[in-house]
CSV table of C-alpha atoms in Angstrom, one decimal:
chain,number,residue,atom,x,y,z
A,796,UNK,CA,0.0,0.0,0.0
A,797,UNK,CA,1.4,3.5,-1.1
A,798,UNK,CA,0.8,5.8,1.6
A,799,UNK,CA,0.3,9.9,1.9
A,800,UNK,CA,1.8,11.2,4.7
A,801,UNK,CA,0.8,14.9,5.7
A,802,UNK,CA,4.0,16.2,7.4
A,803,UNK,CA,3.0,19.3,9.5
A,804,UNK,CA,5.9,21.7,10.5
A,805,UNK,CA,5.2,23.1,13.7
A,806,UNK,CA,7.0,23.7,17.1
A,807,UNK,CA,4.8,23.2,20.7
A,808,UNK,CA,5.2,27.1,22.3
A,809,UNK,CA,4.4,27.1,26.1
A,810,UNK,CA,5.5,31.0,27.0
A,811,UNK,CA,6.5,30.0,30.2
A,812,UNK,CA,7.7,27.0,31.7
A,813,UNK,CA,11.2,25.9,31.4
A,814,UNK,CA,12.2,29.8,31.4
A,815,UNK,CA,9.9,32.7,32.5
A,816,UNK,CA,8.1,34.4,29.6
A,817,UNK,CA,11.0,36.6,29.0
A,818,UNK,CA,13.4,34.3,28.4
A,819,UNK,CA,11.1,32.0,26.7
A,820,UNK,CA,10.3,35.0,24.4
A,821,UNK,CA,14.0,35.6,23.0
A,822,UNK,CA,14.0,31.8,22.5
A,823,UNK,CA,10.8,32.4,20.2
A,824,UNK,CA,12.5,35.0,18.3
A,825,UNK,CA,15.2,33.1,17.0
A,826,UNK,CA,13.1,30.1,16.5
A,827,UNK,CA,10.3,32.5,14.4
A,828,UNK,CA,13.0,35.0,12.5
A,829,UNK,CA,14.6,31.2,11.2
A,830,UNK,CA,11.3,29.9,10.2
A,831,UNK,CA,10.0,33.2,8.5
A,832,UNK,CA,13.8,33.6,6.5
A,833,UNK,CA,13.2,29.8,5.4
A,834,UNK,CA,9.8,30.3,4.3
A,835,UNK,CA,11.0,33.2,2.6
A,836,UNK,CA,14.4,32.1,1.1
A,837,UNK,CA,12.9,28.2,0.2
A,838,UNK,CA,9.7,28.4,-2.1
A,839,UNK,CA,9.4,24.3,-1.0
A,840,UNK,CA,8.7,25.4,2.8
A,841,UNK,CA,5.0,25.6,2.1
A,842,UNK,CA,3.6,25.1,5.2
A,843,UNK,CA,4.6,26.0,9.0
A,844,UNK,CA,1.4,25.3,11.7
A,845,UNK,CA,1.8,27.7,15.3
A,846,UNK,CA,0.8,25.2,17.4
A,847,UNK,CA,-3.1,26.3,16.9
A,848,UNK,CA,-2.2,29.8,18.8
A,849,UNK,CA,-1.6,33.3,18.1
A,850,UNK,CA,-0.2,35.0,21.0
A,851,UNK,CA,3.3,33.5,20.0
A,852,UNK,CA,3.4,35.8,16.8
A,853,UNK,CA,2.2,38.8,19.5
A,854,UNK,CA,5.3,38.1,21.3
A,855,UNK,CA,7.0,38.3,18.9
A,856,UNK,CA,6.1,41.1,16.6
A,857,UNK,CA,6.1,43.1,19.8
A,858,UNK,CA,10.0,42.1,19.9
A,859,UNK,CA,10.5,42.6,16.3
A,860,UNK,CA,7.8,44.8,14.7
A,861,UNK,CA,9.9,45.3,11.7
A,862,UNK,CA,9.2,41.5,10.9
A,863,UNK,CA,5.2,41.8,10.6
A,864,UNK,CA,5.4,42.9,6.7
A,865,UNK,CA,6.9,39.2,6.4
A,866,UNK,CA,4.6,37.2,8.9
A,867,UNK,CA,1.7,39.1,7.0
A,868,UNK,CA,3.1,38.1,3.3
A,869,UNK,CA,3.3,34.5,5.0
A,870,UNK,CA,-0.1,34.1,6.2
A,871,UNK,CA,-1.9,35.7,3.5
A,872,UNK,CA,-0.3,33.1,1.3
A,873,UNK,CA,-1.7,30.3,3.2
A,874,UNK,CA,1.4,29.1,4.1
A,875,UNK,CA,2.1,30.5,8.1
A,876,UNK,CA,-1.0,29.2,10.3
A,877,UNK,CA,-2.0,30.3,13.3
A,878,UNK,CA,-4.9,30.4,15.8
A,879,UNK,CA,-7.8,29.2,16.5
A,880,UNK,CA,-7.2,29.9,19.7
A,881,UNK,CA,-4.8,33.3,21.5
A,882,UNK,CA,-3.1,31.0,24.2
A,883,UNK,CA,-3.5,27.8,24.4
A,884,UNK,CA,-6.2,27.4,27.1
A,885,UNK,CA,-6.5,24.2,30.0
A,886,UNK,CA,-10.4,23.7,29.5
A,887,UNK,CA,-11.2,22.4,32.8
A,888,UNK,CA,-8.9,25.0,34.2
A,889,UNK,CA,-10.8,28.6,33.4
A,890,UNK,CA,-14.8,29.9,33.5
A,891,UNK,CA,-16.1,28.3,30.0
A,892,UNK,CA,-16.8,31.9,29.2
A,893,UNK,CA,-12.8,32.3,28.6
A,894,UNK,CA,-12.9,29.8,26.0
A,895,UNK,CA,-14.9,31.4,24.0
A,896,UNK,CA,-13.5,34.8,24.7
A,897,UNK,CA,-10.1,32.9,23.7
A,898,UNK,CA,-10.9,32.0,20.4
A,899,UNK,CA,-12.7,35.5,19.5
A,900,UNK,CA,-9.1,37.1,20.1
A,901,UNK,CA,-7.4,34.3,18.3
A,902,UNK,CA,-10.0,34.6,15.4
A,903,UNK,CA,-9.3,38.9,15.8
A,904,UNK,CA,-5.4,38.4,15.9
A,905,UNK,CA,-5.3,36.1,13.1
A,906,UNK,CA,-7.8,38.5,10.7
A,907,UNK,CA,-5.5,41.4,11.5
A,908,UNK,CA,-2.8,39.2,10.2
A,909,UNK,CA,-4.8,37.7,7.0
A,910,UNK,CA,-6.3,34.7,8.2
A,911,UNK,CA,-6.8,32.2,10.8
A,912,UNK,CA,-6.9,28.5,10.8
A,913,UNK,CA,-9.9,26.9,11.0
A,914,UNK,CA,-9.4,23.6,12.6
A,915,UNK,CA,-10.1,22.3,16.0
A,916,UNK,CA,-6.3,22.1,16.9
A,917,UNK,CA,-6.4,20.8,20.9
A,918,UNK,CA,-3.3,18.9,21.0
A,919,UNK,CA,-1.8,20.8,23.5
A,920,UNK,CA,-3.8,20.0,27.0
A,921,UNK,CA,-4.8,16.8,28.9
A,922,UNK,CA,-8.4,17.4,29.1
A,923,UNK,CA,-11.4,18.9,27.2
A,924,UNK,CA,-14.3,19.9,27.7
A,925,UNK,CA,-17.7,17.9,26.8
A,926,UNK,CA,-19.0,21.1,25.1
A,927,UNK,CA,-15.3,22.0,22.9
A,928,UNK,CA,-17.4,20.5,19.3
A,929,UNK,CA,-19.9,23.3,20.1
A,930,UNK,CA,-17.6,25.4,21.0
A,931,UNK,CA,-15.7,25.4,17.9
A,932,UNK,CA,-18.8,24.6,15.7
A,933,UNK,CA,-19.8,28.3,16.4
A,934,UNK,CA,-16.8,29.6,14.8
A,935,UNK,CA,-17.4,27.4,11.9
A,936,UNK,CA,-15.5,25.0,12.6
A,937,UNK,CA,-15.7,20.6,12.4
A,938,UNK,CA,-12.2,19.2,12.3
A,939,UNK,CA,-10.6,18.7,15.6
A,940,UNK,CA,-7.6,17.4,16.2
A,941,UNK,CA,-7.5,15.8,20.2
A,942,UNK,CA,-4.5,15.9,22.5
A,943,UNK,CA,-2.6,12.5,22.3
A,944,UNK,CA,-4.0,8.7,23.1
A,945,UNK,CA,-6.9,7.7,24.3
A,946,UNK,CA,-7.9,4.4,26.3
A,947,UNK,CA,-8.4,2.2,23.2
A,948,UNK,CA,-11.3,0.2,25.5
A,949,UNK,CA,-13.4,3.5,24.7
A,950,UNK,CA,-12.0,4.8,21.2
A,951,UNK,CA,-10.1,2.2,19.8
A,952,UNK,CA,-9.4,3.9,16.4
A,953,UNK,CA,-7.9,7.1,15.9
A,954,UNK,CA,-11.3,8.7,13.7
A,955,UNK,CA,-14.2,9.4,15.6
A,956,UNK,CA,-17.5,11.7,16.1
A,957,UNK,CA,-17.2,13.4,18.9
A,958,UNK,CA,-20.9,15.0,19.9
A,959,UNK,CA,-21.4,17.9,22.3
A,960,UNK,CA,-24.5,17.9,24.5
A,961,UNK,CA,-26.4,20.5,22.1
A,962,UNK,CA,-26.1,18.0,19.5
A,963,UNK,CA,-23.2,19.4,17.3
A,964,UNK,CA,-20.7,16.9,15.8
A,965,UNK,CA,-17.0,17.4,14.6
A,966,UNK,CA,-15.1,14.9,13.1
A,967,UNK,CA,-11.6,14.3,15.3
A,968,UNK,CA,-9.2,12.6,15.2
A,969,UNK,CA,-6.8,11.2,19.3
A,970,UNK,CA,-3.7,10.7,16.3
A,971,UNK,CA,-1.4,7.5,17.0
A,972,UNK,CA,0.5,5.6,19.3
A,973,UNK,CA,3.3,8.7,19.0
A,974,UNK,CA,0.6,11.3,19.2
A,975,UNK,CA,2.0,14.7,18.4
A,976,UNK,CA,5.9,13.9,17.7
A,977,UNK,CA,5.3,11.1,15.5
A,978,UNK,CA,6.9,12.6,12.7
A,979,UNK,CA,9.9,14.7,14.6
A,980,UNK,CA,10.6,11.4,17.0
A,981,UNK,CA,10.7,9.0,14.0
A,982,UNK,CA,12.5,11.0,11.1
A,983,UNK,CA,13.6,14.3,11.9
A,984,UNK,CA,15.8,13.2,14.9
A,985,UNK,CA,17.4,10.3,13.3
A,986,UNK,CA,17.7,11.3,9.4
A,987,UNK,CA,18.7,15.3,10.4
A,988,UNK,CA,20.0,15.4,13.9
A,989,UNK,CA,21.7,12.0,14.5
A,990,UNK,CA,19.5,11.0,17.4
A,991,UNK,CA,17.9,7.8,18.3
A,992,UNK,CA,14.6,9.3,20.5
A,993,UNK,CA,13.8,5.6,21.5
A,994,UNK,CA,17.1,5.1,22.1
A,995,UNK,CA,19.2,4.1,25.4
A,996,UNK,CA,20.1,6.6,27.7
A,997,UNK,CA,23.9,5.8,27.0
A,998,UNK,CA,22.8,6.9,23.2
A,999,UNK,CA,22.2,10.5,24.6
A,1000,UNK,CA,25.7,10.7,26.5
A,1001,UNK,CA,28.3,12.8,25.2
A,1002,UNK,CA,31.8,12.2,25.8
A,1003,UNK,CA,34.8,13.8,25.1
A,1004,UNK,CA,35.9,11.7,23.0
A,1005,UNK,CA,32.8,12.2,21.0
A,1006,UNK,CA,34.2,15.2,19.5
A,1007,UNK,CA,30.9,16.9,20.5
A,1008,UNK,CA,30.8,20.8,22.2
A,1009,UNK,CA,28.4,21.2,24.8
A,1010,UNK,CA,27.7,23.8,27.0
A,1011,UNK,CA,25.7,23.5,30.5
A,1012,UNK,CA,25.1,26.5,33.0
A,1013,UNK,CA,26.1,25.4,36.0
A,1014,UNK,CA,24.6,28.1,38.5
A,1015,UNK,CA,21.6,27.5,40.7
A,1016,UNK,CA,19.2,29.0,38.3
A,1017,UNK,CA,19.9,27.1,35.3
A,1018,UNK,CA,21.8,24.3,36.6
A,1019,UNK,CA,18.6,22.0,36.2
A,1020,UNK,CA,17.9,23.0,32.1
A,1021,UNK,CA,19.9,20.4,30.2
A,1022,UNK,CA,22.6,20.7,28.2
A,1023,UNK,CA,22.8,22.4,24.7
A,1024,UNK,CA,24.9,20.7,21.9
A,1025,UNK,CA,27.2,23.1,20.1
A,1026,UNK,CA,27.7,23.3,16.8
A,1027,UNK,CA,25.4,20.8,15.9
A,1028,UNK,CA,26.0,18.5,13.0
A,1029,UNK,CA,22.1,18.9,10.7
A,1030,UNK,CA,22.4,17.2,7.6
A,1031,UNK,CA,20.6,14.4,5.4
A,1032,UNK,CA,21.3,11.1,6.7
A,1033,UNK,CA,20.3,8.8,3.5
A,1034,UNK,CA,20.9,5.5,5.7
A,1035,UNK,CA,18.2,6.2,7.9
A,1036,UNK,CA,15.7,7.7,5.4
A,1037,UNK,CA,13.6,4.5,4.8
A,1038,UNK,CA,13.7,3.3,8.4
A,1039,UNK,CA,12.5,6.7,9.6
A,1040,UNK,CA,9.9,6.5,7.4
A,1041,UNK,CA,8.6,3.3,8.0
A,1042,UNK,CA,8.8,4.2,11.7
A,1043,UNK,CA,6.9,6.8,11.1
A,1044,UNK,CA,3.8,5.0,9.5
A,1045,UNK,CA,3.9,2.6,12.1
A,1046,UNK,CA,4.1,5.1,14.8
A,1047,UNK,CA,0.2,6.1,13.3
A,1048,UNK,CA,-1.0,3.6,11.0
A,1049,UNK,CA,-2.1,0.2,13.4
A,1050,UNK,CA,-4.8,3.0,15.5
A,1051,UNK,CA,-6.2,4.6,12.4
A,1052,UNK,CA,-9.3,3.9,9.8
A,1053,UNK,CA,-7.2,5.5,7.2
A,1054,UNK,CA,-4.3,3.6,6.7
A,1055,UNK,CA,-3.3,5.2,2.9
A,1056,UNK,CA,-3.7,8.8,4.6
A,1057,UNK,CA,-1.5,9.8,7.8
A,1058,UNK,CA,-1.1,12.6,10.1
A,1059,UNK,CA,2.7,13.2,10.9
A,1060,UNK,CA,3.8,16.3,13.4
A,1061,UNK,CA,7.1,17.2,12.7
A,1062,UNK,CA,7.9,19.1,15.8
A,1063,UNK,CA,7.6,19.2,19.7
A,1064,UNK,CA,8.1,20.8,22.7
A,1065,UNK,CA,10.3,24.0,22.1
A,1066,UNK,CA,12.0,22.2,18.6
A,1067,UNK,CA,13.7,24.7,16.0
A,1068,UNK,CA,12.1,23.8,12.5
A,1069,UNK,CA,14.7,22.6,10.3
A,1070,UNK,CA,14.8,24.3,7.6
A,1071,UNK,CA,16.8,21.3,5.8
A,1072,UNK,CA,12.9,19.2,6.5
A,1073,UNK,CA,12.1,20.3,2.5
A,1074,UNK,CA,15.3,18.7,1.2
A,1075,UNK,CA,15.1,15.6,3.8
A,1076,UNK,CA,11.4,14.8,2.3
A,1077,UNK,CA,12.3,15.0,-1.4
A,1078,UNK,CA,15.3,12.2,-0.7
A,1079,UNK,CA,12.7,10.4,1.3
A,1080,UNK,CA,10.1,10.6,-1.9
A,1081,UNK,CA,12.9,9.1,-4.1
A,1082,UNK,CA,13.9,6.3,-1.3
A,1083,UNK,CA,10.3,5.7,-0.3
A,1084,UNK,CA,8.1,6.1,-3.6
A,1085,UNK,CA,7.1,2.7,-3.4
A,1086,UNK,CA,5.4,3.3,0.2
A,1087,UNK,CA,4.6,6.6,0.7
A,1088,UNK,CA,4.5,10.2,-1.2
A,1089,UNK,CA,5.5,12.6,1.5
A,1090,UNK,CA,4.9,16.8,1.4
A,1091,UNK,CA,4.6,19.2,4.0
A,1092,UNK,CA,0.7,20.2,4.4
A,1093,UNK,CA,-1.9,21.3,7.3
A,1094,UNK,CA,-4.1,19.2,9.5
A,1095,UNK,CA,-6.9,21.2,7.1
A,1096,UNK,CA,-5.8,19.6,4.1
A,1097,UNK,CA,-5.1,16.1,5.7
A,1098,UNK,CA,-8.9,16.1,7.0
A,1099,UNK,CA,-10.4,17.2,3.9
A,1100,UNK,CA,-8.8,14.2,2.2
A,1101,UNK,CA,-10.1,12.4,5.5
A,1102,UNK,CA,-13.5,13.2,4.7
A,1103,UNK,CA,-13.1,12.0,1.1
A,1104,UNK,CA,-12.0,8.4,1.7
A,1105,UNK,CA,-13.4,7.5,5.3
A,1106,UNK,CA,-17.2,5.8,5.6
A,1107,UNK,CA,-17.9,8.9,7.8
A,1108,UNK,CA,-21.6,6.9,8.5
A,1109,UNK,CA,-19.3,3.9,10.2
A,1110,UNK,CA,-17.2,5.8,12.5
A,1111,UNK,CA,-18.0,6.1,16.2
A,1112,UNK,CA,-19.3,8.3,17.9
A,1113,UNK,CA,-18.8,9.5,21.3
A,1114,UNK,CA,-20.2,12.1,23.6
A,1115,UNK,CA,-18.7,13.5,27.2
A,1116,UNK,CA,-15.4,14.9,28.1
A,1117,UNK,CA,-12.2,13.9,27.5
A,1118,UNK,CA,-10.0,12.7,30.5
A,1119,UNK,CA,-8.9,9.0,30.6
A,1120,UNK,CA,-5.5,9.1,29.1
A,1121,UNK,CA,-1.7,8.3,29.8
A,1122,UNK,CA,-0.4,10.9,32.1
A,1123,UNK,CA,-1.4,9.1,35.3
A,1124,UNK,CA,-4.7,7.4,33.3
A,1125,UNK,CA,-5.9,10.8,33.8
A,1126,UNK,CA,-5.9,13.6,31.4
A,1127,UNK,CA,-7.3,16.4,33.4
A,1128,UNK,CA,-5.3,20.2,34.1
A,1129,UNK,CA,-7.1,21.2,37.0
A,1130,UNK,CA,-5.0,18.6,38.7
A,1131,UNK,CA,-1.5,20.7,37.7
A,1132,UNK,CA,-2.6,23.6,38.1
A,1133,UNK,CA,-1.4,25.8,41.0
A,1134,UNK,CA,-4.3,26.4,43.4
A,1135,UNK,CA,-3.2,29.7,44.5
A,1136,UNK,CA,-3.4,30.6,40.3
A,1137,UNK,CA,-6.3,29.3,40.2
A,1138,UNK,CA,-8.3,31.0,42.7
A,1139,UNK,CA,-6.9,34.5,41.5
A,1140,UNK,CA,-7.8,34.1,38.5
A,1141,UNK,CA,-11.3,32.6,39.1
A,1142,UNK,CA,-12.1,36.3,41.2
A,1143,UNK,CA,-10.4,38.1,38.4
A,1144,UNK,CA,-12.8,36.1,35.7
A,1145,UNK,CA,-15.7,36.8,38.3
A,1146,UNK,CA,-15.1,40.4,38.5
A,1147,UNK,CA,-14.6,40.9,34.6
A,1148,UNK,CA,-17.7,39.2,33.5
A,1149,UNK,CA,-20.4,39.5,36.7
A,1150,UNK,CA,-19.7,42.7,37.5
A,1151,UNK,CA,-17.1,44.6,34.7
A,1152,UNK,CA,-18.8,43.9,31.6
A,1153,UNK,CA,-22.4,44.0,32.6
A,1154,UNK,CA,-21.7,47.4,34.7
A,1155,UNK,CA,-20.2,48.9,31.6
A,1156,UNK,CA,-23.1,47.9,29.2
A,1157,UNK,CA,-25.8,49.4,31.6
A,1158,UNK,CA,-23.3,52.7,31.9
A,1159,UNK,CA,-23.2,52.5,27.8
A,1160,UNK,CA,-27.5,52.8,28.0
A,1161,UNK,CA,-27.0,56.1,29.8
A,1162,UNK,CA,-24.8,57.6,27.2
A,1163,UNK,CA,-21.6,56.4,28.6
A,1164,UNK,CA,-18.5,55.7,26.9
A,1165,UNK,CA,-18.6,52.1,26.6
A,1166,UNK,CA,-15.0,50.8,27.9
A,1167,UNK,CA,-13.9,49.0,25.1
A,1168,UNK,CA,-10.3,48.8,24.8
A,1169,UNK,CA,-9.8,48.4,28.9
A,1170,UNK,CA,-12.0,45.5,28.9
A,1171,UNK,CA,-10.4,44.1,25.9
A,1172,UNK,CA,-6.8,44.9,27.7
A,1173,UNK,CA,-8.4,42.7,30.8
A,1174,UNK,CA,-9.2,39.9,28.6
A,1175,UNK,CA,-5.6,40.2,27.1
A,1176,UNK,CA,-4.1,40.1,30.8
A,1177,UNK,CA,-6.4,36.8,31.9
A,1178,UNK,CA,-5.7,35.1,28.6
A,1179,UNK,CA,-2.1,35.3,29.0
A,1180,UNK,CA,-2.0,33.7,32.1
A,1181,UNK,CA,-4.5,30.8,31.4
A,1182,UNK,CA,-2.3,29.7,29.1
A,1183,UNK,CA,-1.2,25.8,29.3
A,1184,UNK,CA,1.9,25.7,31.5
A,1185,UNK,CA,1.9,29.7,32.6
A,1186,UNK,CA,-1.5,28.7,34.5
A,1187,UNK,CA,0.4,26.2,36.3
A,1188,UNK,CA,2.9,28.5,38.0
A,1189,UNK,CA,5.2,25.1,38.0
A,1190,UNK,CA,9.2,25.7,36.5
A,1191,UNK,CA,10.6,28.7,35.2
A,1192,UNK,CA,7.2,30.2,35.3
A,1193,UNK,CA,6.7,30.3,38.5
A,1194,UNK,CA,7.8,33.8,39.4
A,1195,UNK,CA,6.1,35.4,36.2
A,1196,UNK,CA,2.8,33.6,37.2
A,1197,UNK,CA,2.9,34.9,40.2
């Protein structure tokens, strides 16, 4: 069987956990001004997918505002995605209110830009709401991609319906055994970087006698980050290139109803794009044409060619939210997040949208200046730190959290 694989080119952005946001931003800004110059420079990098969220390319255009011309040029061109959502939101975390409110900014950002993406893209949290198909549905959207596993008792394929309680259905997908590396953990790491992810521990050591340059801060607020590989050797492995695809269809193809039509992330947690990913898949094409045609694309175009081959009639469907899982067997925020977060921003959420808000309209009825930008400046603030990861004041976001 000859095989399409989707490869999406994406990063996952938390803006503060390892480092505080600060930090974390300066880290985005290289990673962004590399992506945006290889877009740019290499007509073959079609596609790059922010991680479903905006507020990334806020942080950074408010770092580098001399860069928005390009990101603009990028998006309008359907080839830099970003949004739904304007942080990347822990559902059982916030007021449902906020989620809504989330994706209107996202939407807003992403239109000032020229466009946002309209896919369900939930890959980043370890539990959704019952109500996230209706959610989305009112912003025209029926495509979600889900988080990572599921307990295969109660979804044992990949492809499902997932129904909210007012009735409205989106097709979804809870992707493979590999979930949202599949692609950068089978291919990318071995064929362009030299690492074995499922390796052996003693496969990650460097020695010196490995002729590698690393560099580790040893002082007590970095001594824990892990070390950073100078100089590092990127290039196109061709002895790998067939096992890293075949990995890579296996990582995904046993869970799905799809077999000829696969859903490969090529990216994780804080990962630099490489822009050496549109060479690497056309030697992969010419090793692998007799399994698989490979091309970077979006989770958009990988479910409309979903749509067209799947028995949409057979699939499952499934109603309720979604918590069983593999952290723990229980995919669920609330149980990360800090308490003392939580509660603050529960009263500031109460006091914006009890009290704020309604207080403002009835001013507005009596000829009053209706607050617009404030409010919108609150949301902003609340937002920001909802996001997955800042909301759990946990790591190097603790003191920006706070």
């Amino acid at each position: 069987m000859k095989r399409t694989l989707h490869v999406i080119s994406t990063t996952h952005w938390d803006r503060e956990h390892r480092q505080p946001f600060q930090e974390s931003r300066l880290l985005l800004a290289d990673v962004l001004d590399r992506v945006v110059d290889a877009m740019l420079a290499d007509p073959e990098y079609t596609h790059f997918v922010m991680d479903g969220q905006a507020i990334p390319v806020e942080d950074y255009l408010a770092l580098k505002p001399q860069r928005r011309q390009d990101i603009e040029e990028l998006v309008r061109a359907g080839r830099f995605h970003l949004g739904p959502w304007y942080t990347l939101p822990d559902a059982f975390s916030v007021t449902p209110e906020c989620l809504v409110r989330n994706l209107l900014f996202g939407r807003r950002l992403g239109n000032e830009l020229g466009a946002v993406m309209k896919l369900g893209y939930s890959i980043f949290s370890f539990g959704q709401t019952a109500q996230l198909p209706q959610l989305y549905a009112g912003f025209g959207i029926d495509d979600i991609v889900f988080y990572k596993h599921y307990d295969k008792a109660i979804l044992p394929k990949s492809e499902f319906w997932w129904e909210a309680p007012d009735g409205s259905m989106a097709l979804t997908s809870r992707l493979g055994r590999d979930a949202r590396w599949n692609f950068y953990m089978h291919f990318t790491a071995p064929v362009l970087l030299g690492v074995r992810m499922h390796s052996t521990p003693e496969e990650w050591q460097a020695r010196f006698s490995d002729g590698k340059r690393m560099c580790h801060m040893i002082d007590t607020r970095f001594r824990e980050c892990p070390a950073t590989e100078l100089d590092r050797d990127v290039r196109i492995r061709e002895n790998h290139i067939r096992d890293g695809v075949e990995n890579a269809i296996a990582s995904c193809a046993a869970d799905t109803r799809c077999e000829e039509t696969l859903l490969l992330f090529d990216g994780t947690d804080f990962t630099m794009p490489a822009p050496e990913i549109t060479a690497a898949l056309r030697a992969a094409n010419t090793a692998c044409g007799d399994i698989a045609t490979l091309a970077l694309s979006t989770p958009a175009a990988y479910f409309e060619e979903l749509r067209a081959k799947l028995d949409l009639d057979s699939l499952q469907v499934y109603s309720g939210e979604m918590r069983a899982g593999p952290v723990d067997a229980l995919q669920s925020e609330s149980i990360g997040a800090n308490i003392e977060v939580l509660r603050a921003l529960a009263a500031a959420e109460r006091s914006l949208i009890n009290l704020a808000e309604p207080l403002s309209a009835f001013a507005a009825l009596l000829d009053e200046a209706y607050p617009q930008e404030a409010l919108d400046l609150c949301w902003k603030y609340i937002l920001k730190a909802q996001a997955h990861d800042s909301i759990h004041a946990l790591g190097g976001g603790q003191d920006q959290a706070r």
